[in-house]
Amino acid sequence: MQTYEGGRYDVIVVGAGHAGSEAALASARLGQRTLVLAISLDLVAFMFCNPSIGGPAKGHVVREIDALGGEMGRHIDETYVQMRMLNTGKGPAVRALRAQADKHLYSLRMKAKLEAAPNLTLRQAMVTDLLVEDGRVSGVVTRTGAVYRAKAVVLTTGTYLGGRILIGELAYDSGPNHTQPATELAERLRALGFRMMRFQTSTPPRIDGETIDYDRLEEQPGDPEPEFFSYETTAPRPEPQLSCWLTYTRPETHAVIAANLVRSPLASGAIQSVGPRYCPSIEDKIVRFHDKPRHQIFLEPEGRGTREVYVQGMSTSLPEDVQIQVLRSMPGLERAEMMRPGYAIEYDALDPTELWPSLMTKRIEGLFTAGQLNGTSGYEEAAGQGLLAGINAARYVEGKPPVVLGRDQAYIGVMIDDLVTKGVDEPYRLLTSRAEYRLLLRHDNADLRLTPLGYEIGLISEARYRRFLDKVRQIEAERERLLTVRLRPDAETNARLAEAGLPPLENALTLSDLLRRPDVTYDALARLFPPPEPLPKAVREQVEIQIKYEGYIAKLLKDVEKQHKLEHKRLSPSLDYGAVYGLSTEGREKLMKVRPLTIGQAARIPGVTPADIAALIVHLEGRRTIEVGRHG
Amino acid sequence: MFIEETIAAVVTPLGEGGVAIIRVSGSEAIRVAEPLFRGRRPLSGLKSHTLAYGHVVDPESGAVIDEALVAVMRAPRSFTREDVVEIHVHGGVLVAKTVLSLVLRQGARLAEPGEFTLRAFLNGRIDLAQAEATIDVIRAKSEAALKAGARALQGAFGAQVRALKAGLLRLTAEIEVHIDYPEHDAPEATYVRIVEGLTDARASLESLMRAAAQGSVLRDGVETAIVGLPNAGKSSLLNAMLRSERAIVTDVPGTTRDLIEAPFVLGGIPLLLVDTAGIRETADVVEAIGVQRTREILERAALVLVVLDGSRPLTAEDASLLHAVRGRTAVVVVNKADLEVTVREDDVRSLAPSLPIVFVSAKTRSGFEALEAAVLSVLGFDAAARPETLVTANARHLELIRRAHAALDEALAAAREALPYDVILIDLRRALGALGEILGEDVRDDVIKEIFANFCLGK
């Protein structure tokens, strides 16, 4: 293949899915000349699996992306067909927003945003080679012979990398949804010495919504007064929301599947790659949970401009004819027309311990990776990494230090730390239970946690930052008021309390003391003792949570403070672990592989013991002492 | 480890020497030790580097544990360059452990192996070569501790901790699954169910704590005094008991109980002779009650065996001896039952109404089963808690159990108030974390495993 010089850029993003789009927009918005290369320009930010964004932990990530100046939050706010707040009764930390998306609109509009972004060039091309000079990435080569040069490259290859689709007995090389797989690039990464893993995932069939018997299904409408992902969105979409629908598998369904297990590569063992536990195929569910009499199946519209409906809960690699039988065995789907079959897909992923916490590879400088390539699953997980990879690629080009989020700061920080410190042995999904400081990483306070950082990075505009500061001031002022206004247990106060159905006071109390009572809400309190001016809902909610859960928040902050002491003890990326006295064999091996950047990170590596950490600290302090001795 | 908490440990080898030292180091050292000390002035008022005489008391009950010498060494002029309090008590294992557990209850954390030395190094007190030598010590000690811990975990203790952890894990997963999968169709964990689960878990923890306290008796031994008039047969009784069972190996890291400390085991319980250096003295000398030394011995003993010569009528000295042990954990052993017994049970009972009385013959070794039963009974081991069913936990385990218990208390309080799930889970997971630490397991991953193992989830 004859090559030609395609052009020079600061940053090249390979892939334009959920990770690639965020990475490209961040890099371009930070002023870097950015090239995006995608295998198909018709599938920018395409939802190859469920038409939905958010939910516990994932929705938190979307808000974090928004607070840092990324796109996903406002984008889904522009393209949702349904919005629901989940876990409303389970506590402030775990409330989470989830949207059903118009997947085609989502994709089209994201493409339009990439096209319109200054500094950003969008091209359709399959990258087949990486150019590496002196251990640094210097560009990419496409299948059609273009050579693009850049100082940094972000790989977001999704399930295209070494992709192979399986439907029953049928198997063929393919990217997601029967697209071109990236085969040469997979080989190139292996040749560069990267440790690769073979992962697998699957998607359910889509059916024609006109052939569903909705009368027999349970309806799940959206919230009448929806909230939004972006802190900047103020009004709902004008169109009415679409509903999802719930049906169940029946004994007949299970019988059909059981009779055809041998024809499923997922269940028969024909697929050796590792699939996610949290997203089992329907055949896997029947085998592993054979006692369960029925499984939930959610029917989700894929958008306003299509009749296709996503059959959530029925991911499968069963043959096409069996899929049809399975579908028609369920209430409401007796006459369902399957428009596309579900399929399983195997793909190549990188062992994420190959990465620094900046998401740059340790092996090749200037090469960043994000999304499924790093062993994760999920649009939100991909977008969160994409945003950070884009930011850090841009900062790398500018010679600035990378942005690394702490575990106490963001779910994105928890995720990246888990990936690069512990590695993965199955596709990684964020769960709120992975966060040790869950009550700090709330959905409602992502802006308070991250907007100042987004502003400092350069992705939050002046105007937005000023609005943010106003909100902070309102929160502070109202908190101050509640903490200082004291109520006396006099007749007048008690009469007012009685009117609101609250027990009388026995001692003098501040308004905040009153708010801490389980039966007192902020709104009830504010009706009795209103603030000088009415406050927006987000401010009221924030004040209420901060005061009500103060004790627990303070307890966690104390843990965070302890942890920070360990995170502030930095380790050199080039530390010679062979020269550290007293490490165990396993500890030394693990440390050499991960090369942690802080003592805190080192302590989280599985197989590194407290005695190893003691040895590391002694080594560090010893060197410092010697250096201080030399210089002073 | 390695964060600036106040730490404490017994720094003298357990069970050896006449004095045990409990060292507390860290910014809170004085605050932590203060409530335990009754002296002429409070610890905070002591000059640095002076020894003060006083008593160690249990701050909750006010009970005197032991007399003590306490030294306060203020930062930076101490071994660790932090505030250090050292409490010197008599060398018995039980006293030292009791004082340590009181210190921990006041908020100190049990020091990791080598942690004092490590702090000394980090604060610039010792040089690198010394510190590297410390690393070897740390590693050796942690391996020894690990082995000792592993032995403990193989037994009943490990089984109970694992069962308890499994139960809490199930409960946690039941709550968590609905948080991470709000639409999952398994029945939701209700507050009633959570309160019930937490209450059960707390009750099991409490029984574990009780068993572990009795278990520590098994491991550390019961300080025992054998008293009686000359020729009552104390030595022959002791010798008979010594022959009856082999010396035991204990769980205290690095220590094998030798003949000095726990040679004799009765009914599965190691008995430690009080004032071991003076066995012969203890056994032979007590000629007159009221002798200061005897009184001290009696005071320190957790168990007293009063030996009477059954072949002779009770003397006035016997009577005053019996009088002195009234209300104590004691057994009256009427020896020489092979001869014609002239001591009448009723006479003994009138002098020491509540004590069990057994008739033995050291010579023919008769009556030893009754003696064993009596000892077990006065020590509080009933049929349901035979020594072999008890758990042996080390100090680290006990601290973690206490931590788990405190966390469950808070989780329960939150659940009773119907606070949100995520708030209850903070303490529930702390409890789980403490139990996981006992077993050396990462609980965070366990919770996720448990969720996916028990619930059929998926999108």
Short mmCIF file of N, CA and C in Angstrom, two decimals, chain B residues 231-359:
data_model
loop_
_atom_site.label_atom_id
_atom_site.label_comp_id
_atom_site.label_asym_id
_atom_site.label_seq_id
_atom_site.Cartn_x
_atom_site.Cartn_y
_atom_site.Cartn_z
N ASN B 231 2.93 -29.14 104.48
CA ASN B 231 2.57 -30.55 104.57
C ASN B 231 1.12 -30.86 104.24
N ALA B 232 0.42 -29.87 103.74
CA ALA B 232 -0.94 -30.17 103.28
C ALA B 232 -0.88 -30.97 101.99
N GLY B 233 0.29 -30.92 101.34
CA GLY B 233 0.45 -31.72 100.12
C GLY B 233 0.38 -30.91 98.85
N LYS B 234 0.78 -29.61 98.97
CA LYS B 234 0.70 -28.74 97.79
C LYS B 234 1.64 -29.23 96.70
N SER B 235 2.87 -29.55 97.11
CA SER B 235 3.86 -29.96 96.12
C SER B 235 3.46 -31.26 95.45
N SER B 236 2.98 -32.19 96.25
CA SER B 236 2.64 -33.48 95.65
C SER B 236 1.43 -33.31 94.74
N LEU B 237 0.51 -32.40 95.14
CA LEU B 237 -0.64 -32.13 94.28
C LEU B 237 -0.17 -31.55 92.96
N LEU B 238 0.72 -30.55 93.08
CA LEU B 238 1.27 -29.92 91.88
C LEU B 238 1.97 -30.95 91.00
N ASN B 239 2.76 -31.75 91.61
CA ASN B 239 3.48 -32.76 90.85
C ASN B 239 2.54 -33.73 90.16
N ALA B 240 1.51 -34.10 90.87
CA ALA B 240 0.54 -35.02 90.28
C ALA B 240 -0.12 -34.39 89.07
N MET B 241 -0.43 -33.09 89.21
CA MET B 241 -1.07 -32.42 88.08
C MET B 241 -0.10 -32.25 86.92
N LEU B 242 1.13 -31.98 87.24
CA LEU B 242 2.15 -31.80 86.20
C LEU B 242 2.31 -33.08 85.38
N ARG B 243 2.24 -34.20 86.07
CA ARG B 243 2.40 -35.47 85.36
C ARG B 243 1.21 -35.76 84.48
N SER B 244 0.08 -35.17 84.83
CA SER B 244 -1.14 -35.60 84.17
C SER B 244 -1.25 -35.15 82.72
N GLU B 245 -0.69 -34.02 82.42
CA GLU B 245 -0.80 -33.57 81.03
C GLU B 245 0.48 -32.92 80.58
N ARG B 246 0.71 -32.97 79.28
CA ARG B 246 1.93 -32.40 78.75
C ARG B 246 1.82 -30.87 78.75
N ALA B 247 2.96 -30.22 78.67
CA ALA B 247 2.97 -28.77 78.54
C ALA B 247 2.32 -28.41 77.21
N ILE B 248 1.67 -27.25 77.16
CA ILE B 248 0.98 -26.92 75.91
C ILE B 248 1.69 -25.79 75.19
N VAL B 249 1.44 -25.75 73.89
CA VAL B 249 1.96 -24.66 73.07
C VAL B 249 0.84 -23.67 72.93
N THR B 250 1.14 -22.41 73.09
CA THR B 250 0.06 -21.42 73.08
C THR B 250 0.07 -20.63 71.79
N ASP B 251 -0.89 -19.73 71.71
CA ASP B 251 -1.11 -18.92 70.52
C ASP B 251 -0.34 -17.62 70.55
N VAL B 252 0.25 -17.27 71.65
CA VAL B 252 0.97 -16.00 71.72
C VAL B 252 2.15 -16.10 70.76
N PRO B 253 2.25 -15.15 69.82
CA PRO B 253 3.29 -15.27 68.81
C PRO B 253 4.65 -15.50 69.44
N GLY B 254 5.33 -16.49 68.95
CA GLY B 254 6.71 -16.69 69.34
C GLY B 254 6.94 -17.26 70.72
N THR B 255 5.89 -17.58 71.41
CA THR B 255 6.15 -18.11 72.74
C THR B 255 5.62 -19.52 72.86
N THR B 256 6.44 -20.37 73.33
CA THR B 256 5.98 -21.69 73.69
C THR B 256 6.04 -21.68 75.21
N ARG B 257 4.94 -22.00 75.78
CA ARG B 257 4.93 -21.97 77.23
C ARG B 257 5.87 -23.02 77.77
N ASP B 258 6.83 -22.59 78.51
CA ASP B 258 7.74 -23.57 79.07
C ASP B 258 7.33 -23.84 80.51
N LEU B 259 8.15 -24.59 81.17
CA LEU B 259 7.77 -25.02 82.51
C LEU B 259 7.62 -23.88 83.49
N ILE B 260 8.21 -22.74 83.14
CA ILE B 260 8.10 -21.64 84.09
C ILE B 260 6.68 -21.10 84.13
N GLU B 261 6.06 -21.00 82.94
CA GLU B 261 4.78 -20.33 83.01
C GLU B 261 3.51 -21.15 82.94
N ALA B 262 3.44 -22.09 82.05
CA ALA B 262 2.15 -22.77 81.99
C ALA B 262 2.32 -24.26 81.89
N PRO B 263 2.90 -24.80 82.84
CA PRO B 263 3.16 -26.22 82.68
C PRO B 263 1.95 -27.05 82.99
N PHE B 264 1.04 -26.53 83.76
CA PHE B 264 0.02 -27.48 84.16
C PHE B 264 -1.37 -27.08 83.71
N VAL B 265 -2.00 -28.11 83.18
CA VAL B 265 -3.26 -27.91 82.50
C VAL B 265 -4.29 -28.74 83.21
N LEU B 266 -5.38 -28.08 83.54
CA LEU B 266 -6.41 -28.81 84.26
C LEU B 266 -7.71 -28.67 83.47
N GLY B 267 -8.26 -29.78 83.08
CA GLY B 267 -9.51 -29.73 82.32
C GLY B 267 -9.38 -28.93 81.06
N GLY B 268 -8.17 -28.94 80.47
CA GLY B 268 -7.97 -28.23 79.20
C GLY B 268 -7.61 -26.78 79.40
N ILE B 269 -7.51 -26.33 80.63
CA ILE B 269 -7.20 -24.93 80.87
C ILE B 269 -5.80 -24.80 81.46
N PRO B 270 -4.96 -24.01 80.82
CA PRO B 270 -3.62 -23.84 81.40
C PRO B 270 -3.71 -22.97 82.66
N LEU B 271 -3.10 -23.44 83.70
CA LEU B 271 -3.07 -22.65 84.93
C LEU B 271 -1.65 -22.13 85.12
N LEU B 272 -1.56 -20.83 85.37
CA LEU B 272 -0.24 -20.22 85.55
C LEU B 272 -0.05 -20.01 87.04
N LEU B 273 1.05 -20.48 87.54
CA LEU B 273 1.29 -20.25 88.96
C LEU B 273 1.66 -18.80 89.19
N VAL B 274 0.98 -18.19 90.11
CA VAL B 274 1.31 -16.83 90.47
C VAL B 274 2.68 -16.83 91.12
N ASP B 275 3.47 -15.81 90.79
CA ASP B 275 4.78 -15.72 91.40
C ASP B 275 5.57 -16.98 91.11
N THR B 276 5.71 -17.23 89.83
CA THR B 276 6.27 -18.50 89.41
C THR B 276 7.68 -18.71 89.92
N ALA B 277 8.38 -17.58 90.05
CA ALA B 277 9.77 -17.72 90.52
C ALA B 277 9.78 -18.36 91.89
N GLY B 278 8.69 -18.20 92.58
CA GLY B 278 8.70 -18.71 93.95
C GLY B 278 7.74 -19.86 94.17
N ILE B 279 7.69 -20.76 93.20
CA ILE B 279 6.77 -21.88 93.36
C ILE B 279 6.95 -22.56 94.71
N ARG B 280 8.17 -22.77 95.00
CA ARG B 280 8.41 -23.51 96.24
C ARG B 280 7.95 -22.67 97.41
N GLU B 281 8.23 -21.38 97.27
CA GLU B 281 7.80 -20.49 98.34
C GLU B 281 6.28 -20.54 98.50
N THR B 282 5.61 -20.37 97.36
CA THR B 282 4.16 -20.37 97.41
C THR B 282 3.65 -21.67 98.00
N ALA B 283 4.31 -22.71 97.55
CA ALA B 283 3.81 -24.02 97.95
C ALA B 283 4.12 -24.31 99.41
N ASP B 284 5.24 -23.83 99.87
CA ASP B 284 5.69 -24.30 101.19
C ASP B 284 5.59 -23.27 102.31
N VAL B 285 5.70 -22.03 101.93
CA VAL B 285 6.00 -21.08 102.98
C VAL B 285 4.82 -20.57 103.80
N VAL B 286 3.63 -20.61 103.16
CA VAL B 286 2.53 -19.90 103.81
C VAL B 286 2.25 -20.41 105.21
N GLU B 287 2.95 -19.87 106.12
CA GLU B 287 2.82 -20.40 107.47
C GLU B 287 1.75 -19.68 108.24
N ALA B 288 1.65 -18.44 107.95
CA ALA B 288 0.64 -17.70 108.69
C ALA B 288 -0.06 -16.74 107.75
N ILE B 289 -1.38 -16.84 107.77
CA ILE B 289 -2.15 -15.89 106.98
C ILE B 289 -1.95 -14.53 107.60
N GLY B 290 -2.01 -13.53 106.76
CA GLY B 290 -1.74 -12.21 107.29
C GLY B 290 -0.34 -11.79 106.93
N VAL B 291 0.45 -12.76 106.52
CA VAL B 291 1.75 -12.37 106.00
C VAL B 291 1.50 -11.59 104.73
N GLN B 292 2.14 -10.48 104.63
CA GLN B 292 1.93 -9.57 103.52
C GLN B 292 2.07 -10.27 102.16
N ARG B 293 3.08 -11.10 102.06
CA ARG B 293 3.39 -11.76 100.79
C ARG B 293 2.22 -12.66 100.33
N THR B 294 1.69 -13.40 101.26
CA THR B 294 0.60 -14.30 100.94
C THR B 294 -0.63 -13.51 100.48
N ARG B 295 -0.84 -12.42 101.15
CA ARG B 295 -2.00 -11.62 100.80
C ARG B 295 -1.86 -11.10 99.36
N GLU B 296 -0.62 -10.67 99.05
CA GLU B 296 -0.39 -10.19 97.69
C GLU B 296 -0.63 -11.28 96.67
N ILE B 297 -0.13 -12.45 97.00
CA ILE B 297 -0.30 -13.57 96.07
C ILE B 297 -1.78 -13.85 95.86
N LEU B 298 -2.51 -13.86 96.96
CA LEU B 298 -3.94 -14.12 96.86
C LEU B 298 -4.64 -13.05 96.04
N GLU B 299 -4.21 -11.82 96.21
CA GLU B 299 -4.86 -10.73 95.50
C GLU B 299 -4.66 -10.84 94.00
N ARG B 300 -3.49 -11.28 93.63
CA ARG B 300 -3.20 -11.31 92.19
C ARG B 300 -3.79 -12.51 91.49
N ALA B 301 -4.06 -13.54 92.22
CA ALA B 301 -4.49 -14.78 91.57
C ALA B 301 -5.92 -14.67 91.07
N ALA B 302 -6.17 -15.26 89.92
CA ALA B 302 -7.52 -15.32 89.40
C ALA B 302 -8.22 -16.57 89.91
N LEU B 303 -7.41 -17.52 90.30
CA LEU B 303 -7.95 -18.78 90.81
C LEU B 303 -7.10 -19.21 92.00
N VAL B 304 -7.76 -19.61 93.06
CA VAL B 304 -7.02 -20.07 94.23
C VAL B 304 -7.40 -21.52 94.53
N LEU B 305 -6.39 -22.35 94.66
CA LEU B 305 -6.64 -23.71 95.13
C LEU B 305 -6.16 -23.78 96.57
N VAL B 306 -7.13 -23.98 97.47
CA VAL B 306 -6.77 -24.07 98.88
C VAL B 306 -6.60 -25.55 99.22
N VAL B 307 -5.40 -25.92 99.61
CA VAL B 307 -5.13 -27.34 99.87
C VAL B 307 -5.18 -27.60 101.38
N LEU B 308 -6.02 -28.53 101.76
CA LEU B 308 -6.11 -28.91 103.17
C LEU B 308 -5.62 -30.35 103.32
N ASP B 309 -5.03 -30.61 104.45
CA ASP B 309 -4.62 -31.98 104.74
C ASP B 309 -5.82 -32.72 105.32
N GLY B 310 -6.35 -33.63 104.51
CA GLY B 310 -7.58 -34.31 104.91
C GLY B 310 -7.41 -35.28 106.06
N SER B 311 -6.16 -35.61 106.34
CA SER B 311 -5.95 -36.63 107.37
C SER B 311 -5.84 -36.03 108.76
N ARG B 312 -5.90 -34.66 108.80
CA ARG B 312 -5.81 -34.02 110.12
C ARG B 312 -7.01 -33.11 110.30
N PRO B 313 -7.40 -32.89 111.53
CA PRO B 313 -8.52 -31.96 111.76
C PRO B 313 -8.12 -30.55 111.32
N LEU B 314 -9.12 -29.70 110.99
CA LEU B 314 -8.84 -28.33 110.59
C LEU B 314 -8.18 -27.56 111.70
N THR B 315 -7.19 -26.75 111.32
CA THR B 315 -6.53 -25.94 112.33
C THR B 315 -7.04 -24.51 112.24
N ALA B 316 -6.64 -23.68 113.14
CA ALA B 316 -7.01 -22.27 113.13
C ALA B 316 -6.47 -21.60 111.87
N GLU B 317 -5.26 -22.02 111.48
CA GLU B 317 -4.67 -21.43 110.27
C GLU B 317 -5.50 -21.80 109.04
N ASP B 318 -5.93 -23.08 108.98
CA ASP B 318 -6.79 -23.50 107.89
C ASP B 318 -8.02 -22.61 107.84
N ALA B 319 -8.57 -22.39 109.00
CA ALA B 319 -9.80 -21.60 109.08
C ALA B 319 -9.58 -20.18 108.58
N SER B 320 -8.46 -19.58 108.99
CA SER B 320 -8.27 -18.19 108.56
C SER B 320 -7.94 -18.15 107.08
N LEU B 321 -7.31 -19.20 106.56
CA LEU B 321 -7.04 -19.29 105.13
C LEU B 321 -8.36 -19.35 104.35
N LEU B 322 -9.25 -20.24 104.83
CA LEU B 322 -10.54 -20.38 104.17
C LEU B 322 -11.33 -19.07 104.25
N HIS B 323 -11.21 -18.43 105.39
CA HIS B 323 -11.90 -17.17 105.56
C HIS B 323 -11.40 -16.14 104.55
N ALA B 324 -10.09 -16.18 104.31
CA ALA B 324 -9.48 -15.18 103.42
C ALA B 324 -9.89 -15.37 101.96
N VAL B 325 -10.28 -16.57 101.58
CA VAL B 325 -10.63 -16.78 100.19
C VAL B 325 -12.14 -16.80 99.96
N ARG B 326 -12.88 -16.47 100.97
CA ARG B 326 -14.34 -16.36 100.82
C ARG B 326 -14.67 -15.40 99.69
N GLY B 327 -15.58 -15.79 98.85
CA GLY B 327 -16.01 -14.89 97.78
C GLY B 327 -15.05 -14.86 96.61
N ARG B 328 -13.95 -15.59 96.71
CA ARG B 328 -13.01 -15.58 95.59
C ARG B 328 -13.30 -16.73 94.65
N THR B 329 -12.68 -16.71 93.46
CA THR B 329 -12.75 -17.85 92.56
C THR B 329 -11.77 -18.88 93.12
N ALA B 330 -12.31 -19.83 93.83
CA ALA B 330 -11.43 -20.75 94.54
C ALA B 330 -12.06 -22.12 94.67
N VAL B 331 -11.22 -23.10 94.83
CA VAL B 331 -11.68 -24.48 95.07
C VAL B 331 -10.95 -24.99 96.29
N VAL B 332 -11.69 -25.62 97.17
CA VAL B 332 -11.05 -26.22 98.34
C VAL B 332 -10.70 -27.67 97.99
N VAL B 333 -9.40 -27.96 98.07
CA VAL B 333 -8.95 -29.31 97.71
C VAL B 333 -8.54 -30.03 99.00
N VAL B 334 -9.32 -31.03 99.35
CA VAL B 334 -8.97 -31.80 100.54
C VAL B 334 -8.11 -32.96 100.06
N ASN B 335 -6.84 -32.89 100.42
CA ASN B 335 -5.87 -33.87 99.92
C ASN B 335 -5.76 -35.05 100.90
N LYS B 336 -5.01 -36.02 100.43
CA LYS B 336 -4.73 -37.21 101.24
C LYS B 336 -6.00 -38.00 101.51
N ALA B 337 -6.87 -38.03 100.51
CA ALA B 337 -8.11 -38.78 100.67
C ALA B 337 -7.85 -40.28 100.69
N ASP B 338 -6.62 -40.68 100.40
CA ASP B 338 -6.28 -42.10 100.48
C ASP B 338 -6.12 -42.56 101.92
N LEU B 339 -5.83 -41.57 102.79
CA LEU B 339 -5.72 -41.90 104.21
C LEU B 339 -7.11 -41.78 104.84
N GLU B 340 -7.14 -41.96 106.09
CA GLU B 340 -8.42 -41.80 106.76
C GLU B 340 -8.78 -40.32 106.84
N VAL B 341 -9.91 -39.98 106.29
CA VAL B 341 -10.25 -38.56 106.19
C VAL B 341 -10.95 -38.10 107.47
N THR B 342 -10.32 -37.13 108.09
CA THR B 342 -10.91 -36.62 109.33
C THR B 342 -11.55 -35.25 109.13
N VAL B 343 -11.19 -34.57 108.02
CA VAL B 343 -11.81 -33.26 107.77
C VAL B 343 -13.23 -33.50 107.31
N ARG B 344 -14.15 -32.79 107.93
CA ARG B 344 -15.55 -32.97 107.54
C ARG B 344 -15.98 -31.88 106.58
N GLU B 345 -16.67 -32.33 105.59
CA GLU B 345 -17.10 -31.40 104.55
C GLU B 345 -17.90 -30.25 105.16
N ASP B 346 -18.74 -30.57 106.12
CA ASP B 346 -19.59 -29.54 106.72
C ASP B 346 -18.77 -28.46 107.42
N ASP B 347 -17.67 -28.90 108.05
CA ASP B 347 -16.82 -27.93 108.74
C ASP B 347 -16.23 -26.96 107.73
N VAL B 348 -15.79 -27.52 106.61
CA VAL B 348 -15.19 -26.64 105.58
C VAL B 348 -16.27 -25.70 105.05
N ARG B 349 -17.42 -26.29 104.80
CA ARG B 349 -18.47 -25.48 104.20
C ARG B 349 -18.89 -24.33 105.11
N SER B 350 -18.86 -24.57 106.37
CA SER B 350 -19.25 -23.49 107.28
C SER B 350 -18.23 -22.35 107.24
N LEU B 351 -17.01 -22.66 106.91
CA LEU B 351 -15.98 -21.61 106.86
C LEU B 351 -15.96 -20.92 105.50
N ALA B 352 -16.24 -21.67 104.42
CA ALA B 352 -16.22 -21.11 103.07
C ALA B 352 -17.46 -21.57 102.34
N PRO B 353 -18.59 -20.94 102.64
CA PRO B 353 -19.89 -21.48 102.24
C PRO B 353 -20.07 -21.67 100.74
N SER B 354 -19.48 -20.81 99.93
CA SER B 354 -19.84 -20.88 98.51
C SER B 354 -18.82 -21.66 97.67
N LEU B 355 -17.77 -22.14 98.29
CA LEU B 355 -16.71 -22.76 97.47
C LEU B 355 -16.95 -24.26 97.27
N PRO B 356 -16.64 -24.74 96.06
CA PRO B 356 -16.71 -26.20 95.87
C PRO B 356 -15.61 -26.89 96.65
N ILE B 357 -15.93 -28.05 97.12
CA ILE B 357 -14.96 -28.81 97.90
C ILE B 357 -14.76 -30.15 97.22
N VAL B 358 -13.51 -30.50 96.97
CA VAL B 358 -13.26 -31.80 96.36
C VAL B 358 -12.25 -32.59 97.19
N PHE B 359 -12.44 -33.87 97.16
CA PHE B 359 -11.52 -34.74 97.88
C PHE B 359 -10.64 -35.45 96.87
#
